[in-house]
Short mmCIF file of N, CA and C in Angstrom, two decimals:
data_model
loop_
_atom_site.label_atom_id
_atom_site.label_comp_id
_atom_site.label_asym_id
_atom_site.label_seq_id
_atom_site.Cartn_x
_atom_site.Cartn_y
_atom_site.Cartn_z
N MET A 1 -9.03 -19.64 8.01
CA MET A 1 -7.90 -19.62 8.91
C MET A 1 -8.06 -18.46 9.87
N ARG A 2 -7.46 -18.56 11.01
CA ARG A 2 -7.54 -17.51 12.03
C ARG A 2 -6.62 -16.37 11.69
N ILE A 3 -6.75 -15.29 12.39
CA ILE A 3 -6.04 -14.08 12.04
C ILE A 3 -4.52 -14.22 12.03
N GLY A 4 -3.97 -14.95 12.99
CA GLY A 4 -2.55 -15.14 13.02
C GLY A 4 -2.04 -15.91 11.82
N ASP A 5 -2.75 -16.94 11.44
CA ASP A 5 -2.34 -17.72 10.27
C ASP A 5 -2.51 -16.92 8.96
N ALA A 6 -3.59 -16.15 8.88
CA ALA A 6 -3.79 -15.30 7.69
C ALA A 6 -2.73 -14.27 7.60
N ALA A 7 -2.39 -13.62 8.72
CA ALA A 7 -1.36 -12.60 8.72
C ALA A 7 0.01 -13.19 8.27
N ALA A 8 0.35 -14.35 8.82
CA ALA A 8 1.60 -14.98 8.45
C ALA A 8 1.59 -15.33 6.97
N ALA A 9 0.46 -15.81 6.46
CA ALA A 9 0.40 -16.18 5.00
C ALA A 9 0.54 -14.96 4.12
N ALA A 10 0.10 -13.80 4.63
CA ALA A 10 0.21 -12.57 3.84
C ALA A 10 1.49 -11.80 4.12
N GLY A 11 2.27 -12.29 5.05
CA GLY A 11 3.55 -11.61 5.36
C GLY A 11 3.40 -10.34 6.20
N THR A 12 2.42 -10.39 7.12
CA THR A 12 2.19 -9.19 7.94
C THR A 12 1.81 -9.67 9.35
N THR A 13 1.19 -8.79 10.11
CA THR A 13 0.79 -9.08 11.49
C THR A 13 -0.67 -9.03 11.67
N PRO A 14 -1.21 -9.68 12.68
CA PRO A 14 -2.63 -9.55 13.01
C PRO A 14 -3.09 -8.13 13.20
N ARG A 15 -2.21 -7.34 13.83
CA ARG A 15 -2.49 -5.92 14.08
C ARG A 15 -2.73 -5.19 12.72
N ALA A 16 -1.90 -5.50 11.73
CA ALA A 16 -2.04 -4.89 10.43
C ALA A 16 -3.38 -5.26 9.79
N LEU A 17 -3.78 -6.52 9.91
CA LEU A 17 -5.08 -6.94 9.36
C LEU A 17 -6.22 -6.16 10.00
N ARG A 18 -6.15 -5.98 11.34
CA ARG A 18 -7.20 -5.24 11.97
C ARG A 18 -7.16 -3.76 11.53
N PHE A 19 -6.01 -3.23 11.33
CA PHE A 19 -5.85 -1.83 10.84
C PHE A 19 -6.42 -1.69 9.46
N TYR A 20 -6.12 -2.62 8.54
CA TYR A 20 -6.69 -2.56 7.18
C TYR A 20 -8.22 -2.67 7.23
N GLU A 21 -8.72 -3.47 8.15
CA GLU A 21 -10.18 -3.58 8.28
C GLU A 21 -10.77 -2.25 8.77
N GLU A 22 -10.14 -1.66 9.80
CA GLU A 22 -10.61 -0.37 10.33
C GLU A 22 -10.61 0.75 9.27
N ARG A 23 -9.62 0.66 8.37
CA ARG A 23 -9.46 1.74 7.37
C ARG A 23 -10.33 1.46 6.10
N GLY A 24 -10.99 0.35 6.07
CA GLY A 24 -11.87 0.03 4.95
C GLY A 24 -11.14 -0.63 3.76
N LEU A 25 -9.93 -1.07 3.96
CA LEU A 25 -9.20 -1.70 2.87
C LEU A 25 -9.53 -3.21 2.82
N LEU A 26 -9.98 -3.71 3.92
CA LEU A 26 -10.32 -5.14 4.02
C LEU A 26 -11.70 -5.22 4.63
N SER A 27 -12.57 -5.97 3.98
CA SER A 27 -13.93 -6.16 4.51
C SER A 27 -13.87 -6.87 5.82
N PRO A 28 -14.83 -6.60 6.73
CA PRO A 28 -14.86 -7.34 7.97
C PRO A 28 -15.00 -8.82 7.66
N PRO A 29 -14.15 -9.63 8.24
CA PRO A 29 -14.15 -11.05 7.94
C PRO A 29 -15.33 -11.78 8.62
N ARG A 30 -15.54 -12.99 8.14
CA ARG A 30 -16.50 -13.85 8.84
C ARG A 30 -16.03 -14.06 10.24
N ARG A 31 -16.99 -14.40 11.11
CA ARG A 31 -16.61 -14.70 12.50
C ARG A 31 -17.06 -16.10 12.87
N THR A 32 -16.27 -16.73 13.72
CA THR A 32 -16.64 -18.02 14.22
C THR A 32 -17.72 -17.84 15.27
N ALA A 33 -18.28 -18.94 15.74
CA ALA A 33 -19.32 -18.88 16.79
C ALA A 33 -18.78 -18.21 18.05
N THR A 34 -17.48 -18.26 18.23
CA THR A 34 -16.88 -17.66 19.42
C THR A 34 -16.40 -16.23 19.12
N GLY A 35 -16.68 -15.70 17.92
CA GLY A 35 -16.35 -14.35 17.61
C GLY A 35 -14.94 -14.13 17.02
N GLN A 36 -14.21 -15.21 16.77
CA GLN A 36 -12.87 -15.00 16.18
C GLN A 36 -13.00 -14.79 14.68
N ARG A 37 -12.09 -13.95 14.17
CA ARG A 37 -12.05 -13.64 12.74
C ARG A 37 -11.62 -14.90 11.96
N GLU A 38 -12.28 -15.11 10.82
CA GLU A 38 -11.94 -16.21 9.93
C GLU A 38 -11.63 -15.65 8.56
N TYR A 39 -10.43 -15.95 8.03
CA TYR A 39 -10.00 -15.44 6.73
C TYR A 39 -9.82 -16.60 5.74
N GLY A 40 -10.05 -16.30 4.49
CA GLY A 40 -9.84 -17.31 3.44
C GLY A 40 -8.76 -16.84 2.51
N PRO A 41 -8.51 -17.62 1.44
CA PRO A 41 -7.43 -17.28 0.48
C PRO A 41 -7.69 -15.96 -0.20
N ASP A 42 -8.94 -15.57 -0.41
CA ASP A 42 -9.25 -14.31 -1.09
C ASP A 42 -8.79 -13.10 -0.23
N GLU A 43 -9.01 -13.18 1.05
CA GLU A 43 -8.59 -12.11 1.94
C GLU A 43 -7.07 -12.02 2.02
N VAL A 44 -6.42 -13.19 2.06
CA VAL A 44 -4.97 -13.23 2.11
C VAL A 44 -4.41 -12.59 0.80
N ALA A 45 -4.98 -12.95 -0.34
CA ALA A 45 -4.52 -12.40 -1.61
C ALA A 45 -4.71 -10.87 -1.62
N ARG A 46 -5.81 -10.37 -1.07
CA ARG A 46 -6.05 -8.96 -1.01
C ARG A 46 -5.04 -8.24 -0.16
N VAL A 47 -4.73 -8.84 1.00
CA VAL A 47 -3.74 -8.23 1.89
C VAL A 47 -2.37 -8.20 1.20
N ARG A 48 -2.05 -9.21 0.46
CA ARG A 48 -0.75 -9.21 -0.25
C ARG A 48 -0.70 -8.05 -1.26
N VAL A 49 -1.78 -7.81 -1.98
CA VAL A 49 -1.85 -6.68 -2.93
C VAL A 49 -1.75 -5.39 -2.17
N ILE A 50 -2.44 -5.23 -1.07
CA ILE A 50 -2.37 -4.04 -0.25
C ILE A 50 -0.94 -3.78 0.18
N ARG A 51 -0.27 -4.78 0.68
CA ARG A 51 1.11 -4.64 1.13
C ARG A 51 2.04 -4.27 -0.03
N GLU A 52 1.83 -4.86 -1.17
CA GLU A 52 2.62 -4.53 -2.35
C GLU A 52 2.48 -3.05 -2.73
N LEU A 53 1.23 -2.58 -2.75
CA LEU A 53 0.98 -1.22 -3.10
C LEU A 53 1.58 -0.23 -2.06
N LEU A 54 1.49 -0.60 -0.80
CA LEU A 54 2.11 0.20 0.22
C LEU A 54 3.64 0.21 0.10
N ALA A 55 4.22 -0.90 -0.26
CA ALA A 55 5.66 -0.99 -0.44
C ALA A 55 6.13 -0.17 -1.66
N LEU A 56 5.21 0.06 -2.61
CA LEU A 56 5.53 0.86 -3.78
C LEU A 56 5.46 2.35 -3.52
N GLY A 57 5.04 2.70 -2.32
CA GLY A 57 5.01 4.13 -1.98
C GLY A 57 3.63 4.72 -1.83
N LEU A 58 2.60 3.96 -2.13
CA LEU A 58 1.26 4.50 -1.93
C LEU A 58 0.97 4.52 -0.43
N THR A 59 0.06 5.37 0.01
CA THR A 59 -0.27 5.46 1.41
C THR A 59 -1.63 4.74 1.65
N VAL A 60 -1.93 4.53 2.88
CA VAL A 60 -3.24 3.93 3.26
C VAL A 60 -4.37 4.83 2.73
N GLU A 61 -4.18 6.15 2.84
CA GLU A 61 -5.21 7.04 2.34
C GLU A 61 -5.34 6.98 0.82
N ASP A 62 -4.20 6.77 0.14
CA ASP A 62 -4.28 6.58 -1.32
C ASP A 62 -5.11 5.34 -1.61
N LEU A 63 -4.83 4.26 -0.89
CA LEU A 63 -5.56 3.00 -1.15
C LEU A 63 -7.04 3.12 -0.79
N ARG A 64 -7.34 3.89 0.21
CA ARG A 64 -8.76 4.09 0.57
C ARG A 64 -9.54 4.70 -0.55
N SER A 65 -8.84 5.53 -1.35
CA SER A 65 -9.56 6.23 -2.43
C SER A 65 -10.02 5.29 -3.55
N PHE A 66 -9.40 4.10 -3.59
CA PHE A 66 -9.89 3.12 -4.59
C PHE A 66 -10.00 1.71 -3.97
N ALA A 67 -10.34 1.68 -2.71
CA ALA A 67 -10.45 0.38 -1.99
C ALA A 67 -11.47 -0.55 -2.68
N ASP A 68 -12.50 0.04 -3.28
CA ASP A 68 -13.53 -0.78 -3.91
C ASP A 68 -13.02 -1.45 -5.16
N ARG A 69 -11.82 -1.03 -5.67
CA ARG A 69 -11.28 -1.60 -6.91
C ARG A 69 -10.00 -2.38 -6.69
N ILE A 70 -9.60 -2.55 -5.44
CA ILE A 70 -8.37 -3.34 -5.17
C ILE A 70 -8.60 -4.78 -5.61
N GLY A 71 -9.82 -5.25 -5.53
CA GLY A 71 -10.10 -6.58 -5.98
C GLY A 71 -9.72 -6.87 -7.43
N LEU A 72 -9.78 -5.83 -8.28
CA LEU A 72 -9.36 -5.97 -9.65
C LEU A 72 -7.88 -6.33 -9.79
N LEU A 73 -7.13 -5.77 -8.87
CA LEU A 73 -5.66 -6.13 -8.85
C LEU A 73 -5.42 -7.51 -8.26
N VAL A 74 -6.30 -7.95 -7.38
CA VAL A 74 -6.21 -9.29 -6.85
C VAL A 74 -6.48 -10.30 -7.96
N GLU A 75 -7.52 -10.00 -8.74
CA GLU A 75 -7.89 -10.91 -9.86
C GLU A 75 -6.84 -10.96 -10.92
N ASN A 76 -6.22 -9.82 -11.20
CA ASN A 76 -5.21 -9.73 -12.26
C ASN A 76 -4.03 -8.89 -11.77
N PRO A 77 -3.06 -9.51 -11.11
CA PRO A 77 -1.93 -8.76 -10.54
C PRO A 77 -1.15 -7.94 -11.53
N ARG A 78 -1.16 -8.32 -12.80
CA ARG A 78 -0.41 -7.55 -13.83
C ARG A 78 -1.23 -6.40 -14.41
N ARG A 79 -2.44 -6.24 -13.95
CA ARG A 79 -3.30 -5.13 -14.43
C ARG A 79 -2.62 -3.80 -14.15
N ARG A 80 -2.70 -2.94 -15.14
CA ARG A 80 -2.16 -1.57 -14.98
C ARG A 80 -3.24 -0.68 -14.37
N CYS A 81 -2.75 0.30 -13.66
CA CYS A 81 -3.68 1.23 -13.00
C CYS A 81 -4.30 2.16 -14.06
N GLY A 82 -3.56 2.51 -15.10
CA GLY A 82 -4.12 3.30 -16.18
C GLY A 82 -4.10 4.78 -15.91
N PRO A 83 -4.36 5.58 -16.96
CA PRO A 83 -4.38 7.00 -16.80
C PRO A 83 -5.58 7.46 -15.98
N PRO A 84 -5.56 8.70 -15.50
CA PRO A 84 -6.62 9.19 -14.58
C PRO A 84 -8.02 9.03 -15.13
N ASP A 85 -8.23 9.07 -16.45
CA ASP A 85 -9.58 9.00 -16.97
C ASP A 85 -9.98 7.57 -17.36
N SER A 86 -9.11 6.58 -17.08
CA SER A 86 -9.36 5.22 -17.53
C SER A 86 -10.35 4.49 -16.68
N GLY A 87 -10.51 4.93 -15.42
CA GLY A 87 -11.40 4.22 -14.50
C GLY A 87 -10.73 2.98 -13.91
N GLY A 88 -9.43 2.77 -14.23
CA GLY A 88 -8.74 1.64 -13.66
C GLY A 88 -8.48 1.83 -12.21
N PRO A 89 -8.14 0.76 -11.47
CA PRO A 89 -7.89 0.88 -10.04
C PRO A 89 -6.71 1.84 -9.82
N GLY A 90 -6.95 2.81 -8.98
CA GLY A 90 -5.90 3.76 -8.66
C GLY A 90 -5.70 4.86 -9.68
N ALA A 91 -6.60 4.95 -10.63
CA ALA A 91 -6.44 6.02 -11.69
C ALA A 91 -6.26 7.34 -11.03
N GLY A 92 -5.26 8.05 -11.39
CA GLY A 92 -4.97 9.40 -10.84
C GLY A 92 -4.13 9.34 -9.55
N VAL A 93 -4.38 8.42 -8.68
CA VAL A 93 -3.68 8.31 -7.43
C VAL A 93 -2.23 8.01 -7.70
N VAL A 94 -1.95 7.10 -8.61
CA VAL A 94 -0.58 6.73 -8.92
C VAL A 94 0.16 7.93 -9.51
N ASP A 95 -0.44 8.66 -10.44
CA ASP A 95 0.20 9.84 -11.01
C ASP A 95 0.51 10.88 -9.95
N ARG A 96 -0.42 11.09 -9.01
CA ARG A 96 -0.17 12.07 -7.96
C ARG A 96 0.96 11.58 -7.05
N ARG A 97 1.01 10.29 -6.72
CA ARG A 97 2.08 9.77 -5.86
C ARG A 97 3.43 9.84 -6.56
N ILE A 98 3.46 9.56 -7.85
CA ILE A 98 4.74 9.67 -8.62
C ILE A 98 5.22 11.12 -8.63
N ALA A 99 4.27 12.04 -8.82
CA ALA A 99 4.65 13.48 -8.80
C ALA A 99 5.21 13.85 -7.42
N ALA A 100 4.59 13.35 -6.35
CA ALA A 100 5.12 13.67 -5.00
C ALA A 100 6.47 13.03 -4.79
N LEU A 101 6.67 11.82 -5.26
CA LEU A 101 8.01 11.17 -5.17
C LEU A 101 9.07 11.93 -5.95
N ASP A 102 8.71 12.37 -7.18
CA ASP A 102 9.64 13.16 -7.98
C ASP A 102 10.02 14.49 -7.25
N ALA A 103 9.06 15.12 -6.64
CA ALA A 103 9.33 16.36 -5.93
C ALA A 103 10.25 16.07 -4.74
N GLU A 104 10.02 14.99 -4.03
CA GLU A 104 10.91 14.64 -2.91
C GLU A 104 12.30 14.27 -3.37
N ILE A 105 12.41 13.60 -4.50
CA ILE A 105 13.72 13.28 -5.06
C ILE A 105 14.46 14.53 -5.42
N ASP A 106 13.77 15.47 -6.04
CA ASP A 106 14.40 16.78 -6.39
C ASP A 106 14.88 17.49 -5.12
N ARG A 107 14.02 17.52 -4.09
CA ARG A 107 14.38 18.18 -2.88
C ARG A 107 15.60 17.53 -2.23
N LEU A 108 15.64 16.24 -2.16
CA LEU A 108 16.75 15.51 -1.58
C LEU A 108 18.01 15.70 -2.41
N SER A 109 17.89 15.73 -3.72
CA SER A 109 19.06 15.95 -4.59
C SER A 109 19.67 17.30 -4.33
N ARG A 110 18.82 18.32 -4.15
CA ARG A 110 19.33 19.65 -3.84
C ARG A 110 20.03 19.69 -2.49
N LEU A 111 19.44 19.02 -1.50
CA LEU A 111 20.07 18.95 -0.19
C LEU A 111 21.43 18.27 -0.28
N ARG A 112 21.47 17.17 -1.00
CA ARG A 112 22.73 16.41 -1.19
C ARG A 112 23.79 17.29 -1.83
N ALA A 113 23.40 17.96 -2.89
CA ALA A 113 24.35 18.79 -3.59
C ALA A 113 24.89 19.91 -2.69
N GLY A 114 24.00 20.52 -1.95
CA GLY A 114 24.43 21.57 -1.02
C GLY A 114 25.37 21.07 0.07
N LEU A 115 25.04 19.93 0.60
CA LEU A 115 25.90 19.29 1.62
C LEU A 115 27.27 18.93 1.04
N ALA A 116 27.26 18.36 -0.16
CA ALA A 116 28.51 17.94 -0.78
C ALA A 116 29.43 19.14 -1.02
N LEU A 117 28.82 20.26 -1.41
CA LEU A 117 29.62 21.48 -1.59
C LEU A 117 30.31 21.96 -0.32
N ARG A 118 29.67 21.73 0.79
CA ARG A 118 30.21 22.21 2.11
C ARG A 118 31.18 21.18 2.73
N THR A 119 31.12 19.95 2.33
CA THR A 119 31.92 18.95 3.05
C THR A 119 33.10 18.37 2.29
N TYR A 120 33.10 18.50 0.98
CA TYR A 120 34.18 17.90 0.17
C TYR A 120 34.99 18.97 -0.50
N GLU A 121 36.29 18.75 -0.48
CA GLU A 121 37.14 19.66 -1.19
C GLU A 121 36.99 19.34 -2.66
N ARG A 122 36.98 20.39 -3.42
CA ARG A 122 36.91 20.25 -4.83
C ARG A 122 38.30 20.51 -5.45
N PRO A 123 38.71 19.68 -6.41
CA PRO A 123 40.04 19.91 -7.02
C PRO A 123 40.10 21.19 -7.81
#
């Protein structure tokens, strides 16, 4: 299928597919005789996994660090990333991202508490 059809099937845009390819998350696709990109179901499945991981808070740079293992998640979507020493896809990256999210939640909670003290009357 052509890039527009593949993008629609994966729930994204042609521009995103090109971006994933540029960043090494998606292998360069086959080309037609006229040079147009051709994608198959495997590439669409990979893009869906990439989008899911991005939606969960991982960054493109995070995904680049284990791009060679994203296929394992395509083959088995329920596969766990595992602890840092497991060698599983994303080992260590997920723990670092969770720690960063926890730190951001703490920071935002402190901001909220400070703002609430300044804006609401307390009984």
